[in-house]
XYZ file of C-alpha atoms in Angstrom:
563
model
C 0.000 0.000 0.000
C 1.368 3.407 -0.922
C 1.989 5.865 1.887
C -0.413 8.449 0.469
C -3.204 5.888 0.226
C -2.477 4.784 3.763
C -2.909 8.318 5.057
C -6.154 8.785 3.178
C -7.461 5.470 4.488
C -6.577 6.124 8.116
C -7.762 9.688 8.140
C -11.045 8.920 6.415
C -12.565 7.097 9.362
C -15.967 8.326 10.418
C -16.693 10.169 13.639
C -17.474 7.477 16.195
C -18.072 9.500 19.328
C -19.049 13.021 20.227
C -19.028 12.815 24.033
C -16.723 15.483 25.408
C -15.059 13.185 27.934
C -14.436 10.488 25.352
C -11.873 10.335 22.599
C -13.104 11.468 19.186
C -12.126 9.473 16.112
C -12.289 12.498 13.850
C -12.983 12.501 10.158
C -10.574 14.752 8.306
C -9.978 15.348 4.642
C -7.154 13.756 2.697
C -3.746 15.243 3.433
C -0.258 14.171 2.513
C 2.116 13.284 5.307
C 3.782 16.710 5.405
C 0.434 18.409 6.038
C -0.544 15.921 8.727
C 2.642 16.047 10.750
C 3.061 19.824 10.576
C -0.227 20.387 12.396
C -0.761 19.288 15.973
C -4.524 18.861 15.523
C -4.111 16.721 12.411
C -1.337 14.699 14.062
C -3.608 14.147 17.058
C -6.410 12.994 14.759
C -4.006 10.618 13.026
C -3.153 8.988 16.363
C -6.729 8.723 17.558
C -7.697 7.143 14.267
C -5.127 4.414 14.898
C -7.044 3.839 18.122
C -10.095 3.585 15.874
C -8.668 0.386 14.363
C -8.848 -1.443 17.704
C -11.054 -4.494 17.541
C -14.451 -5.009 19.148
C -17.174 -7.519 18.452
C -20.725 -6.244 18.404
C -21.483 -8.370 15.336
C -18.559 -8.217 12.908
C -18.848 -11.582 11.131
C -21.686 -11.139 8.670
C -25.319 -10.202 9.208
C -24.689 -9.252 12.848
C -22.921 -12.463 13.890
C -20.444 -12.345 16.767
C -17.338 -14.507 17.108
C -19.140 -16.337 19.928
C -21.288 -18.000 17.267
C -18.156 -19.671 15.883
C -17.762 -21.363 19.283
C -19.865 -23.575 21.527
C -21.191 -20.465 23.302
C -23.700 -19.577 20.616
C -25.556 -20.598 17.481
C -26.380 -17.913 14.930
C -30.059 -17.896 14.048
C -29.713 -16.902 10.399
C -28.202 -19.182 7.776
C -26.933 -16.292 5.671
C -23.793 -15.306 7.552
C -20.077 -15.825 7.123
C -19.904 -17.031 10.712
C -21.078 -20.510 9.654
C -18.026 -20.852 7.419
C -15.854 -21.268 10.519
C -17.158 -24.787 11.024
C -18.981 -25.918 7.876
C -15.903 -26.324 5.671
C -16.333 -23.174 3.549
C -13.470 -21.303 5.203
C -10.469 -20.964 2.900
C -7.531 -18.653 2.149
C -9.472 -17.296 -0.815
C -12.684 -16.809 1.153
C -11.043 -15.487 4.306
C -13.583 -14.645 6.975
C -11.264 -12.691 9.218
C -10.017 -9.190 8.403
C -7.348 -9.310 11.115
C -4.464 -9.433 8.628
C -5.448 -6.426 6.547
C -6.770 -4.292 9.404
C -3.824 -4.963 11.696
C -1.170 -4.276 9.095
C -2.937 -1.074 8.017
C -2.817 0.122 11.618
C 0.803 -1.040 12.025
C 1.836 0.850 8.888
C 0.170 3.959 10.281
C 1.936 3.493 13.611
C 5.305 3.086 11.917
C 4.661 6.188 9.851
C 3.812 8.221 12.924
C 6.914 7.058 14.789
C 9.115 8.129 11.872
C 7.452 11.305 10.611
C 6.280 12.861 13.873
C 9.600 12.447 15.640
C 11.078 15.674 17.063
C 8.178 17.842 15.882
C 7.810 21.119 17.802
C 4.639 22.537 16.181
C 5.370 26.209 15.725
C 1.648 26.920 15.835
C 1.780 26.547 19.639
C 4.996 28.440 20.373
C 3.154 31.500 21.671
C 0.158 29.628 22.963
C -0.418 29.426 26.709
C -1.244 25.719 26.254
C 2.043 24.947 24.511
C 3.567 22.834 27.265
C 0.335 20.936 27.811
C 0.020 20.197 24.100
C 3.627 19.104 23.814
C 3.223 16.847 26.841
C 0.353 15.154 25.049
C 2.338 14.885 21.834
C 5.399 13.436 23.534
C 3.192 10.796 25.140
C 1.637 9.815 21.820
C 4.730 7.916 20.674
C 4.303 5.528 23.603
C 0.582 5.133 23.013
C 1.311 4.343 19.368
C 3.965 1.801 20.301
C 1.418 0.103 22.544
C -1.137 0.047 19.743
C 1.391 -1.444 17.339
C 2.238 -4.144 19.886
C -1.460 -4.856 20.418
C -2.050 -5.348 16.703
C 0.934 -7.698 16.579
C -0.618 -9.703 19.416
C -3.814 -10.081 17.384
C -1.780 -11.239 14.397
C 0.385 -13.790 16.204
C -2.638 -15.125 18.096
C -4.463 -15.834 14.858
C -1.710 -16.691 12.363
C 1.339 -17.745 14.387
C 4.419 -16.696 12.388
C 3.850 -13.258 10.850
C 6.063 -10.536 9.350
C 7.397 -8.204 12.041
C 7.858 -4.764 10.502
C 8.819 -1.696 12.520
C 9.835 0.684 9.732
C 8.026 2.414 6.892
C 8.312 0.211 3.804
C 7.775 0.930 0.165
C 5.116 -1.116 -1.558
C 7.778 -3.356 -3.127
C 9.463 -3.903 0.221
C 6.152 -4.673 1.907
C 5.447 -7.318 -0.717
C 8.724 -9.115 -0.112
C 8.856 -9.461 3.687
C 9.196 -12.852 5.340
C 7.510 -14.216 8.431
C 9.086 -13.848 11.845
C 8.785 -16.787 14.254
C 5.880 -16.330 16.655
C 8.222 -16.554 19.632
C 10.195 -13.557 18.358
C 7.034 -11.529 17.764
C 5.957 -12.302 21.320
C 9.350 -11.189 22.636
C 8.959 -7.949 20.688
C 5.537 -7.305 22.253
C 6.800 -7.990 25.782
C 9.901 -5.849 25.256
C 7.816 -2.954 23.912
C 5.563 -3.141 26.969
C 8.594 -2.995 29.260
C 10.050 -0.058 27.338
C 6.957 2.152 27.341
C 5.235 1.494 30.655
C 6.923 4.220 32.694
C 6.170 6.804 30.010
C 2.403 6.460 30.370
C 0.167 7.690 33.189
C -1.656 5.554 35.728
C -4.777 7.590 34.983
C -5.754 10.595 32.910
C -8.210 11.935 35.479
C -5.571 14.056 37.203
C -4.293 15.621 33.991
C -5.550 18.860 32.494
C -6.505 16.949 29.363
C -8.554 14.251 31.151
C -9.891 11.916 28.496
C -11.146 8.359 28.729
C -10.173 5.674 26.281
C -6.390 6.157 26.148
C -3.666 3.745 27.144
C -2.585 3.591 30.786
C 0.127 1.685 32.618
C -2.360 -0.990 33.642
C -3.287 -1.559 29.991
C 0.384 -2.059 29.116
C 0.760 -4.638 31.888
C -2.430 -6.330 30.702
C -1.218 -6.660 27.117
C 2.071 -8.157 28.261
C 0.344 -10.612 30.601
C -2.186 -11.768 28.026
C 0.539 -12.184 25.416
C 2.710 -14.278 27.727
C -0.262 -16.473 28.688
C -0.773 -17.304 25.018
C 2.964 -17.889 24.629
C 2.876 -20.423 27.480
C -0.225 -22.278 26.260
C 0.078 -25.596 24.386
C -0.493 -24.150 20.910
C 2.639 -21.989 21.095
C 4.403 -24.006 23.800
C 4.064 -27.643 22.725
C 6.879 -28.798 25.015
C 5.120 -27.166 27.983
C 8.205 -25.274 29.091
C 7.402 -24.353 32.709
C 9.581 -21.249 32.458
C 7.060 -19.771 30.019
C 4.235 -20.466 32.457
C 6.233 -18.777 35.223
C 6.758 -15.718 32.999
C 3.020 -15.623 32.353
C 2.248 -15.983 36.058
C 4.674 -13.205 36.953
C 3.133 -10.890 34.350
C -0.417 -11.640 35.520
C 0.617 -11.054 39.143
C 1.961 -7.665 38.071
C -1.489 -6.816 36.707
C -3.208 -7.865 39.952
C -0.715 -5.985 42.117
C -0.872 -2.843 40.010
C -4.649 -2.852 39.868
C -4.710 -3.025 43.671
C -2.344 -0.061 43.768
C -4.273 1.915 41.149
C -7.729 1.367 42.662
C -8.970 -1.057 39.998
C -11.115 -3.679 41.731
C -13.747 -6.313 41.073
C -17.285 -4.939 41.151
C -20.679 -6.181 40.076
C -20.743 -8.503 37.091
C -23.758 -6.623 35.752
C -21.693 -3.415 35.591
C -19.751 -4.802 32.627
C -22.344 -3.649 30.110
C -24.630 -0.664 29.681
C -23.913 2.950 28.810
C -21.539 3.448 31.751
C -19.668 0.153 31.526
C -16.376 1.838 30.658
C -16.497 3.323 34.182
C -16.896 -0.063 35.896
C -14.441 -0.495 38.751
C -12.580 -3.408 37.145
C -12.132 -1.961 33.653
C -8.505 -1.606 32.638
C -9.124 -0.490 29.064
C -12.314 -0.107 27.029
C -12.659 0.523 23.307
C -15.199 3.287 22.792
C -17.594 2.389 20.003
C -20.219 5.126 20.267
C -23.994 5.388 20.213
C -25.755 2.548 18.417
C -28.696 0.180 18.542
C -27.589 -2.355 15.929
C -26.302 -4.751 18.590
C -29.741 -4.834 20.163
C -31.564 -4.964 16.829
C -29.462 -7.977 15.832
C -30.040 -9.828 19.104
C -33.324 -8.833 20.709
C -35.784 -11.733 20.267
C -37.920 -12.057 17.183
C -41.477 -11.333 18.206
C -40.297 -8.286 20.131
C -40.848 -5.164 18.073
C -37.646 -4.258 16.235
C -35.807 -7.435 17.285
C -34.497 -9.784 14.610
C -32.627 -12.355 16.736
C -29.068 -13.451 16.045
C -26.460 -14.842 18.433
C -28.357 -17.350 20.564
C -26.659 -18.944 23.597
C -26.396 -22.727 23.389
C -27.458 -25.334 25.895
C -23.738 -26.138 26.087
C -23.208 -22.702 27.629
C -26.279 -23.031 29.841
C -24.903 -26.307 31.182
C -21.759 -24.485 32.290
C -23.679 -22.495 34.914
C -23.442 -24.426 38.164
C -26.048 -24.641 40.915
C -25.688 -21.723 43.301
C -26.464 -23.610 46.513
C -23.974 -26.411 45.961
C -21.479 -25.115 43.400
C -21.941 -28.347 41.462
C -22.720 -28.919 37.794
C -26.365 -29.586 37.012
C -25.745 -33.268 36.220
C -23.615 -34.062 39.284
C -25.173 -36.134 42.071
C -26.434 -33.924 44.869
C -26.330 -30.753 42.793
C -29.922 -29.806 43.592
C -30.957 -29.619 39.942
C -34.701 -29.953 39.310
C -35.404 -31.143 35.736
C -38.937 -29.726 35.841
C -37.521 -26.309 36.794
C -34.152 -26.420 35.033
C -33.239 -22.753 35.455
C -33.951 -22.274 39.122
C -31.056 -21.910 41.519
C -28.344 -21.434 38.911
C -25.223 -19.284 39.041
C -26.539 -15.656 38.987
C -24.409 -14.951 35.915
C -26.807 -17.160 33.967
C -29.745 -14.768 34.340
C -27.507 -11.787 33.562
C -26.199 -13.364 30.361
C -29.070 -15.391 28.895
C -32.761 -14.722 28.232
C -34.918 -17.826 28.651
C -38.503 -18.884 28.179
C -40.799 -17.079 30.612
C -38.514 -14.115 31.258
C -40.385 -10.848 31.646
C -39.228 -7.331 30.856
C -36.678 -8.326 28.222
C -36.011 -5.868 26.812
C -37.526 -3.135 28.969
C -40.208 -2.148 26.472
C -41.434 -5.717 25.997
C -44.539 -6.256 28.130
C -44.912 -9.967 27.347
C -43.106 -12.912 28.868
C -40.752 -14.583 26.391
C -42.110 -17.652 24.645
C -39.194 -19.534 23.121
C -41.087 -22.812 22.747
C -42.219 -24.051 19.346
C -45.285 -22.055 18.420
C -44.513 -19.342 20.930
C -44.380 -15.636 20.172
C -40.561 -15.754 20.126
C -40.064 -19.324 18.946
C -40.020 -21.493 15.836
C -41.271 -21.654 13.163
C -40.911 -17.854 12.950
C -38.019 -16.925 10.641
C -34.932 -16.152 12.691
C -36.335 -17.573 15.922
C -33.811 -18.981 18.345
C -32.469 -22.395 17.277
C -31.179 -23.030 20.791
C -34.113 -22.133 23.047
C -32.411 -18.974 24.325
C -31.639 -15.358 23.476
C -28.697 -13.169 24.425
C -28.669 -10.565 27.198
C -25.020 -9.894 27.954
C -23.588 -6.706 26.445
C -27.074 -5.729 25.256
C -28.644 -2.597 26.710
C -32.195 -3.300 27.898
C -32.997 0.419 27.746
C -32.503 0.559 23.968
C -35.940 0.998 22.421
C -36.605 -0.262 18.900
C -40.278 0.681 18.687
C -40.955 2.890 15.648
C -42.157 5.954 17.552
C -39.586 5.838 20.326
C -36.425 4.383 18.758
C -33.216 5.386 20.483
C -29.506 4.555 20.543
C -27.184 4.218 23.530
C -23.453 4.455 24.131
C -21.583 1.156 23.830
C -18.005 0.385 24.839
C -16.143 -2.887 24.282
C -14.042 -3.905 27.280
C -10.645 -4.962 25.971
C -9.024 -5.648 29.337
C -10.678 -6.099 32.729
C -9.463 -7.341 36.066
C -11.613 -10.484 36.086
C -9.719 -11.884 33.108
C -6.404 -11.505 34.893
C -7.467 -13.353 38.017
C -8.267 -16.210 35.654
C -5.048 -15.776 33.668
C -3.074 -15.758 36.913
C -4.852 -18.906 38.114
C -4.044 -20.780 34.909
C -0.410 -19.709 34.825
C 0.253 -20.344 38.531
C -1.437 -23.752 38.316
C 0.929 -24.796 35.541
C 3.925 -23.200 37.267
C 3.489 -24.738 40.731
C 1.755 -27.945 39.689
C -1.462 -27.910 41.692
C -4.488 -25.756 42.427
C -3.602 -25.163 46.076
C 0.159 -24.623 45.766
C 1.796 -21.317 46.696
C 5.355 -20.122 47.113
C 7.192 -17.000 48.212
C 6.372 -15.241 44.936
C 2.891 -16.547 44.243
C 1.169 -16.300 47.599
C -2.303 -16.511 46.048
C -3.070 -20.035 44.862
C -4.754 -20.812 41.548
C -7.873 -21.994 43.388
C -8.005 -18.834 45.494
C -7.671 -16.646 42.397
C -10.672 -18.344 40.780
C -12.631 -17.922 44.002
C -12.019 -14.161 43.884
C -14.112 -14.155 40.712
C -16.824 -16.341 42.202
C -17.207 -14.064 45.233
C -18.302 -10.942 43.373
C -21.036 -9.164 45.315
C -23.733 -9.993 42.767
C -22.496 -13.553 42.097
C -21.506 -15.158 45.423
C -20.923 -18.683 44.162
C -19.504 -21.322 46.530
C -15.719 -21.477 46.576
C -13.900 -24.171 44.683
C -12.905 -26.655 47.396
C -9.422 -27.446 48.622
C -7.910 -30.685 47.398
C -9.115 -30.858 43.814
C -7.022 -33.116 41.622
C -5.223 -31.473 38.736
C -7.750 -32.929 36.291
C -10.670 -31.719 38.408
C -9.256 -28.227 38.797
C -8.460 -27.870 35.120
C -12.040 -28.823 34.201
C -13.484 -26.448 36.796
C -11.150 -23.672 35.668
C -12.079 -24.027 32.012
C -15.752 -24.028 32.940
C -15.308 -20.917 35.081
C -13.563 -19.144 32.238
C -16.395 -20.027 29.854
C -18.988 -18.621 32.274
C -17.150 -15.490 33.382
C -15.980 -14.423 29.911
C -19.001 -15.515 27.859
C -19.534 -13.389 24.737
C -16.399 -11.332 25.420
C -14.447 -12.815 22.515
C -12.205 -15.176 24.515
C -13.683 -18.643 23.955
C -12.727 -18.822 20.266
C -9.072 -18.230 21.173
C -8.961 -20.114 24.483
C -9.994 -23.409 22.925
C -7.371 -22.943 20.223
C -4.501 -22.047 22.536
C -5.396 -25.049 24.722
C -5.429 -27.239 21.578
C -8.840 -28.604 22.519
C -10.566 -28.012 19.199
C -12.687 -31.130 19.663
C -14.831 -29.045 22.027
C -16.162 -27.272 18.942
C -17.103 -30.463 17.076
C -20.661 -30.319 18.407
C -22.981 -28.145 20.477
C -26.065 -28.962 22.505
C -29.291 -27.060 21.828
C -32.634 -27.096 23.643
C -36.020 -27.587 22.014
C -38.968 -26.432 24.070
C -42.489 -27.711 23.454
C -45.640 -26.634 25.241
C -48.634 -28.850 25.970
C -51.589 -26.709 24.762
C -53.904 -28.105 27.425
C -51.702 -27.889 30.516
C -49.166 -25.311 29.265
C -46.486 -27.617 30.633
C -43.101 -27.214 28.942
C -41.146 -30.224 27.709
C -37.382 -29.820 27.333
C -35.604 -31.900 24.681
C -31.833 -31.760 24.317
C -30.546 -31.811 20.721
C -27.007 -32.320 19.435
C -25.841 -30.143 16.548
C -22.818 -31.590 14.762
C -20.174 -29.125 13.656
C -16.922 -29.502 11.789
C -13.447 -29.292 13.252
C -10.063 -29.761 11.612
C -6.761 -29.225 13.399
C -5.624 -26.853 10.669
C -8.120 -24.413 12.208
C -5.851 -23.776 15.191
C -4.349 -21.054 12.999
C -6.160 -19.028 10.358
C -5.098 -19.147 6.720
C -3.017 -16.252 5.498
C -5.237 -14.495 2.935
C -4.658 -15.802 -0.566
C -4.174 -12.316 -1.993
C -1.217 -11.789 0.355
C 0.367 -15.095 -0.650
C -0.037 -14.164 -4.320
C 1.605 -10.777 -3.832
C 4.495 -12.097 -1.759
C 6.285 -15.350 -2.601
C 8.198 -15.169 0.681
C 5.078 -15.859 2.752
C 4.470 -19.481 3.740
C 0.862 -20.594 4.144
C -0.142 -22.113 7.469
C -0.291 -25.943 7.547
C -3.348 -27.531 5.992
C -4.536 -24.464 4.099
C -2.648 -24.958 0.818
């Protein structure tokens, strides 16, 4: 891609937010690089538009589908969507579903350009301005924000493709089309080293600065990126020999996140605070990607039969089964769990009701005055086009106050949480478990055991699930941990990657659905479990490099199985 075209592309992003406290992704006209980097305002817009390339998933995979519907968390209600290609055999290098390669490298090219062209700028326009020092403080910080963003995009690339070209300079088009892949381990080292190099140049918070502004990179976000990266590096996909040193590095990095969050006042709060218009202010948020005002997420997921709702990403029975019984902390099918098959949703982990809408629920969404009927023949059930194929609808990340009725339609602010504290208690638990060898083990460095870290999550004020018990075998703890991760992080974009990094792709080979039938005379509901077969091939642990990139560059080697 030519430099001029890159600038036009990055600077042509639409305005995504107009809230004064939030960062604006401004639309500006096409400038060449000299014009951009001679003006502070245009340089600032260039940086914030790199932020605008950060990923979020409010339905990015065709027709409103979320990545969750390529996992066992969800089944997409509509057959016309690229999301089905992930498991029905239609995924190929030519028909690449993911845009990670192109989007990430566009952002990386922009970051490299900024780091070269904006270096040592003084911006004469501010020399006699009373805000000169404040503006230059912001500008000097931007290089470290941009380095973080570049590292983040490289994490996305190595997570999905493994070995990828590592480029840190501005290349000509010919040079860009002749680069070779860098081993994943070296890309990971680059990300970790960048995090170490920039962390002390970024603030803990922006609230104390004259230019307070949410949505920019903080020290905690840098620690979070490093910790997440090292967890992936230690996992079986990228660490087939299970080198314990890599697990210890991951545990150390996750501990740094927990310790720093405690120091910075970032703490676990209510689970329900993780979505809604103010979710970016939740006490455990480390970094949130501001998306702006919208109602498309709700339109694509509110139940059919509710005015304005068209259905979409429907939680599976597989996910429902992951929610334990609150009184006992046991899985529904374990002896003594307290599960009542005639009332299958009573007494479950409170996160179930916050995440999933079920038959009989009232007030979902707020403007819906009828109880949900997800049974066959019901107002929200089959055979209506687009009705839930699983028996359930999605709640999590949806805003119940969004109104889709014709005379009162509104939109609400949405923010995608990129990093939050809950994830890092789980990351710490996984890494410490593999470092020390058991769920209860501690040492002088890791004084919080893996089991205790998981229990921190379970003891949220609005969750209060029984603690995992002392003395679990390694096999028992690993199963409980994976289940906890599925529940806690549902629909947050982790499951797709977790199953891959664990090399447990067989988990995606089938999902369980629920068919509900109502007796018209007694109104009694019958629950029938159904198995939906899906496809899995081990080549899917890594995505195919897009065919157009392979054709342009003979030095690129396609990932195994995709030739």
